[in-house]
Amino acid sequence: MTSTSPDVGSRAARGAPHRTASGAPVETDLGWALGVVFRRYAKTAAAVLDDVPGGPRGYQVLAAAHGEGPKRQLDLAAQLGVDRTVMTYLLDDLEKAGLVQRQPDPADRRARLIVATEQGRETLCELEQRLATAEEEVLGSLEDSERASFRMLLQRVAVKADTVDPLHNACVLADENVDPADT
């Protein structure tokens, strides 16, 4: 059984807390805590990315196109776990918004490289700042040193979990109707 934090204890004092089968407050359950934090982050991030064509998927494409340099459209789709047909429509929308360009691949004239435009790079910078603010809101109850530790520990757990059970479609989690257990 895990220990109860002072916050959980004070919440229990205000009223009858929900309890697990072991009798512990539900707030001590890892699954409950992860679910609450993920739900809050997903809602906050979705609001930040609402004006980006394709929302979180569009952000992922823009970030990958800028951060990793030009990539072939099919390679980018495979990397992000996006169906190639969906990727075509997503790139159409991002291109119409002036965020990316399709350029001929000098190594294969049939293929197209996806490149972030100047406007796309500026938008990405703004989105990253807005996402950082959203993350600070979600982690606002932690001190700066606790945030750094939390991020480091969470990343370590996530890397191990992804090694054991890799996510084949990173965009699926952006869809609120999909159970992460099904990915």
mmCIF file of C-alpha atoms in Angstrom:
data_model
loop_
_atom_site.group_PDB
_atom_site.id
_atom_site.type_symbol
_atom_site.label_atom_id
_atom_site.label_comp_id
_atom_site.label_asym_id
_atom_site.label_seq_id
_atom_site.Cartn_x
_atom_site.Cartn_y
_atom_site.Cartn_z
ATOM 1 C CA MET A 1 0.000 0.000 0.000
ATOM 2 C CA THR A 2 1.289 3.474 -0.797
ATOM 3 C CA SER A 3 1.475 6.233 1.760
ATOM 4 C CA THR A 4 -1.101 8.983 1.727
ATOM 5 C CA SER A 5 0.123 12.487 0.926
ATOM 6 C CA PRO A 6 -0.971 15.427 3.102
ATOM 7 C CA ASP A 7 -3.181 16.686 0.238
ATOM 8 C CA VAL A 8 -5.058 13.384 0.079
ATOM 9 C CA GLY A 9 -5.351 13.290 3.857
ATOM 10 C CA SER A 10 -6.793 16.804 4.027
ATOM 11 C CA ARG A 11 -9.209 15.978 1.217
ATOM 12 C CA ALA A 12 -10.354 12.932 3.169
ATOM 13 C CA ALA A 13 -10.958 15.128 6.223
ATOM 14 C CA ARG A 14 -13.373 17.328 4.231
ATOM 15 C CA GLY A 15 -15.676 14.458 3.379
ATOM 16 C CA ALA A 16 -15.869 10.745 2.822
ATOM 17 C CA PRO A 17 -13.218 9.949 0.202
ATOM 18 C CA HIS A 18 -13.663 7.331 -2.466
ATOM 19 C CA ARG A 19 -11.805 4.215 -1.411
ATOM 20 C CA THR A 20 -10.171 1.361 -3.293
ATOM 21 C CA ALA A 21 -10.859 -2.268 -2.445
ATOM 22 C CA SER A 22 -7.878 -2.185 -0.049
ATOM 23 C CA GLY A 23 -9.465 0.731 1.816
ATOM 24 C CA ALA A 24 -6.958 3.295 0.565
ATOM 25 C CA PRO A 25 -8.239 6.571 -0.888
ATOM 26 C CA VAL A 26 -8.613 6.337 -4.680
ATOM 27 C CA GLU A 27 -6.164 9.245 -5.007
ATOM 28 C CA THR A 28 -3.365 6.861 -3.977
ATOM 29 C CA ASP A 29 -4.021 4.651 -7.026
ATOM 30 C CA LEU A 30 -1.411 5.083 -9.796
ATOM 31 C CA GLY A 31 -3.958 4.542 -12.572
ATOM 32 C CA TRP A 32 -6.300 7.175 -11.178
ATOM 33 C CA ALA A 33 -3.454 9.714 -10.839
ATOM 34 C CA LEU A 34 -2.069 9.051 -14.325
ATOM 35 C CA GLY A 35 -5.554 9.289 -15.818
ATOM 36 C CA VAL A 36 -6.333 12.605 -14.133
ATOM 37 C CA VAL A 37 -2.995 14.169 -15.105
ATOM 38 C CA PHE A 38 -3.238 12.866 -18.692
ATOM 39 C CA ARG A 39 -6.829 14.098 -19.073
ATOM 40 C CA ARG A 40 -5.865 17.567 -17.821
ATOM 41 C CA TYR A 41 -2.808 17.728 -20.058
ATOM 42 C CA ALA A 42 -4.741 16.472 -23.100
ATOM 43 C CA LYS A 43 -7.464 19.104 -22.636
ATOM 44 C CA THR A 44 -4.972 21.912 -22.054
ATOM 45 C CA ALA A 45 -2.777 20.910 -25.007
ATOM 46 C CA ALA A 46 -5.805 20.474 -27.280
ATOM 47 C CA ALA A 47 -6.876 24.040 -26.490
ATOM 48 C CA VAL A 48 -3.373 25.305 -27.370
ATOM 49 C CA LEU A 49 -3.343 23.351 -30.650
ATOM 50 C CA ASP A 50 -6.950 24.069 -31.600
ATOM 51 C CA ASP A 51 -6.053 26.572 -34.341
ATOM 52 C CA VAL A 52 -3.423 24.311 -35.952
ATOM 53 C CA PRO A 53 -4.670 22.399 -38.997
ATOM 54 C CA GLY A 54 -5.000 18.815 -37.807
ATOM 55 C CA GLY A 55 -4.637 19.784 -34.127
ATOM 56 C CA PRO A 56 -2.111 17.569 -32.305
ATOM 57 C CA ARG A 57 -1.374 15.600 -35.486
ATOM 58 C CA GLY A 58 -0.623 18.800 -37.380
ATOM 59 C CA TYR A 59 1.672 19.922 -34.585
ATOM 60 C CA GLN A 60 3.524 16.588 -34.693
ATOM 61 C CA VAL A 61 4.020 16.878 -38.450
ATOM 62 C CA LEU A 62 5.205 20.468 -38.195
ATOM 63 C CA ALA A 63 7.585 19.643 -35.324
ATOM 64 C CA ALA A 64 9.037 16.632 -37.153
ATOM 65 C CA ALA A 65 9.394 18.516 -40.446
ATOM 66 C CA HIS A 66 11.274 21.311 -38.720
ATOM 67 C CA GLY A 67 13.227 19.466 -36.047
ATOM 68 C CA GLU A 68 14.492 16.605 -38.159
ATOM 69 C CA GLY A 69 14.814 18.395 -41.467
ATOM 70 C CA PRO A 70 13.064 17.538 -44.704
ATOM 71 C CA LYS A 71 11.580 14.054 -44.806
ATOM 72 C CA ARG A 72 9.733 12.161 -47.459
ATOM 73 C CA GLN A 73 6.003 12.272 -47.007
ATOM 74 C CA LEU A 74 5.730 8.480 -46.639
ATOM 75 C CA ASP A 75 8.633 8.325 -44.179
ATOM 76 C CA LEU A 76 7.040 11.044 -42.084
ATOM 77 C CA ALA A 77 3.713 9.202 -42.105
ATOM 78 C CA ALA A 78 5.415 5.992 -40.987
ATOM 79 C CA GLN A 79 7.410 7.758 -38.263
ATOM 80 C CA LEU A 80 4.313 9.396 -36.796
ATOM 81 C CA GLY A 81 2.058 6.385 -37.279
ATOM 82 C CA VAL A 82 -0.321 8.278 -39.561
ATOM 83 C CA ASP A 83 -2.085 6.519 -42.412
ATOM 84 C CA ARG A 84 -0.628 7.739 -45.717
ATOM 85 C CA THR A 85 -4.032 8.879 -46.978
ATOM 86 C CA VAL A 86 -4.669 10.823 -43.777
ATOM 87 C CA MET A 87 -1.158 12.283 -44.072
ATOM 88 C CA THR A 88 -1.970 13.561 -47.562
ATOM 89 C CA TYR A 89 -5.050 15.440 -46.328
ATOM 90 C CA LEU A 90 -3.196 16.691 -43.267
ATOM 91 C CA LEU A 91 -0.338 18.011 -45.407
ATOM 92 C CA ASP A 92 -2.847 19.635 -47.772
ATOM 93 C CA ASP A 93 -4.282 21.567 -44.810
ATOM 94 C CA LEU A 94 -0.869 22.476 -43.396
ATOM 95 C CA GLU A 95 0.280 23.610 -46.839
ATOM 96 C CA LYS A 96 -2.855 25.743 -47.363
ATOM 97 C CA ALA A 97 -2.127 27.386 -44.003
ATOM 98 C CA GLY A 98 1.406 28.179 -45.208
ATOM 99 C CA LEU A 99 3.090 26.054 -42.526
ATOM 100 C CA VAL A 100 4.784 23.426 -44.714
ATOM 101 C CA GLN A 101 5.798 22.946 -48.321
ATOM 102 C CA ARG A 102 6.121 19.842 -50.418
ATOM 103 C CA GLN A 103 9.342 19.949 -52.398
ATOM 104 C CA PRO A 104 10.573 17.449 -54.972
ATOM 105 C CA ASP A 105 13.060 14.948 -53.562
ATOM 106 C CA PRO A 106 16.281 15.318 -55.584
ATOM 107 C CA ALA A 107 17.000 11.611 -55.025
ATOM 108 C CA ASP A 108 13.563 10.450 -56.273
ATOM 109 C CA ARG A 109 11.478 12.736 -58.464
ATOM 110 C CA ARG A 110 8.319 10.770 -57.594
ATOM 111 C CA ALA A 111 8.683 11.526 -53.881
ATOM 112 C CA ARG A 112 8.062 14.779 -52.019
ATOM 113 C CA LEU A 113 10.003 16.184 -49.089
ATOM 114 C CA ILE A 114 8.064 17.962 -46.359
ATOM 115 C CA VAL A 115 9.710 21.201 -45.265
ATOM 116 C CA ALA A 116 8.550 23.703 -42.651
ATOM 117 C CA THR A 117 8.146 27.203 -44.067
ATOM 118 C CA GLU A 118 9.335 30.341 -42.305
ATOM 119 C CA GLN A 119 5.744 30.882 -41.140
ATOM 120 C CA GLY A 120 5.673 27.241 -39.991
ATOM 121 C CA ARG A 121 8.853 27.696 -37.954
ATOM 122 C CA GLU A 122 7.480 30.865 -36.349
ATOM 123 C CA THR A 123 4.184 29.107 -35.598
ATOM 124 C CA LEU A 124 6.034 26.125 -34.139
ATOM 125 C CA CYS A 125 8.036 28.411 -31.848
ATOM 126 C CA GLU A 126 4.832 30.092 -30.649
ATOM 127 C CA LEU A 127 3.112 26.726 -30.135
ATOM 128 C CA GLU A 128 6.045 25.390 -28.132
ATOM 129 C CA GLN A 129 5.866 28.443 -25.863
ATOM 130 C CA ARG A 130 2.106 28.008 -25.433
ATOM 131 C CA LEU A 131 2.541 24.282 -24.727
ATOM 132 C CA ALA A 132 5.217 25.079 -22.131
ATOM 133 C CA THR A 133 2.766 27.432 -20.426
ATOM 134 C CA ALA A 134 0.087 24.734 -20.531
ATOM 135 C CA GLU A 135 2.506 22.194 -19.049
ATOM 136 C CA GLU A 136 3.386 24.638 -16.275
ATOM 137 C CA GLU A 137 -0.323 24.972 -15.515
ATOM 138 C CA VAL A 138 -0.731 21.203 -15.300
ATOM 139 C CA LEU A 139 2.377 20.817 -13.114
ATOM 140 C CA GLY A 140 1.718 24.029 -11.187
ATOM 141 C CA SER A 141 1.420 22.310 -7.814
ATOM 142 C CA LEU A 142 5.082 21.229 -8.005
ATOM 143 C CA GLU A 143 8.177 23.273 -7.203
ATOM 144 C CA ASP A 144 10.636 23.810 -10.085
ATOM 145 C CA SER A 145 12.996 21.107 -8.809
ATOM 146 C CA GLU A 146 10.058 18.714 -8.359
ATOM 147 C CA ARG A 147 8.915 19.408 -11.933
ATOM 148 C CA ALA A 148 12.370 18.563 -13.265
ATOM 149 C CA SER A 149 12.458 15.356 -11.220
ATOM 150 C CA PHE A 150 8.921 14.432 -12.243
ATOM 151 C CA ARG A 151 9.717 14.926 -15.925
ATOM 152 C CA MET A 152 12.934 12.909 -15.680
ATOM 153 C CA LEU A 153 11.271 10.031 -13.815
ATOM 154 C CA LEU A 154 8.224 10.037 -16.081
ATOM 155 C CA GLN A 155 10.442 9.999 -19.171
ATOM 156 C CA ARG A 156 12.402 7.038 -17.777
ATOM 157 C CA VAL A 157 9.201 5.104 -17.062
ATOM 158 C CA ALA A 158 7.747 6.041 -20.472
ATOM 159 C CA VAL A 159 10.852 4.934 -22.394
ATOM 160 C CA LYS A 160 10.828 1.578 -20.602
ATOM 161 C CA ALA A 161 7.080 1.158 -21.126
ATOM 162 C CA ASP A 162 7.412 2.008 -24.816
ATOM 163 C CA THR A 163 10.183 -0.574 -25.160
ATOM 164 C CA VAL A 164 7.953 -3.264 -23.656
ATOM 165 C CA ASP A 165 4.741 -2.171 -25.401
ATOM 166 C CA PRO A 166 5.451 0.271 -28.259
ATOM 167 C CA LEU A 167 2.723 2.575 -29.485
ATOM 168 C CA HIS A 168 2.278 1.952 -33.192
ATOM 169 C CA ASN A 169 0.184 5.046 -33.831
ATOM 170 C CA ALA A 170 1.191 8.110 -31.817
ATOM 171 C CA CYS A 171 -1.766 10.099 -33.108
ATOM 172 C CA VAL A 172 -4.352 7.686 -31.744
ATOM 173 C CA LEU A 173 -4.026 9.087 -28.233
ATOM 174 C CA ALA A 174 -5.121 12.484 -29.517
ATOM 175 C CA ASP A 175 -8.521 10.983 -30.279
ATOM 176 C CA GLU A 176 -10.655 11.146 -27.115
ATOM 177 C CA ASN A 177 -12.789 8.212 -28.305
ATOM 178 C CA VAL A 178 -9.899 5.729 -28.333
ATOM 179 C CA ASP A 179 -8.961 3.675 -25.292
ATOM 180 C CA PRO A 180 -5.126 3.789 -24.909
ATOM 181 C CA ALA A 181 -5.215 0.087 -24.038
ATOM 182 C CA ASP A 182 -6.341 -0.603 -27.616
ATOM 183 C CA THR A 183 -3.304 1.056 -29.217
#
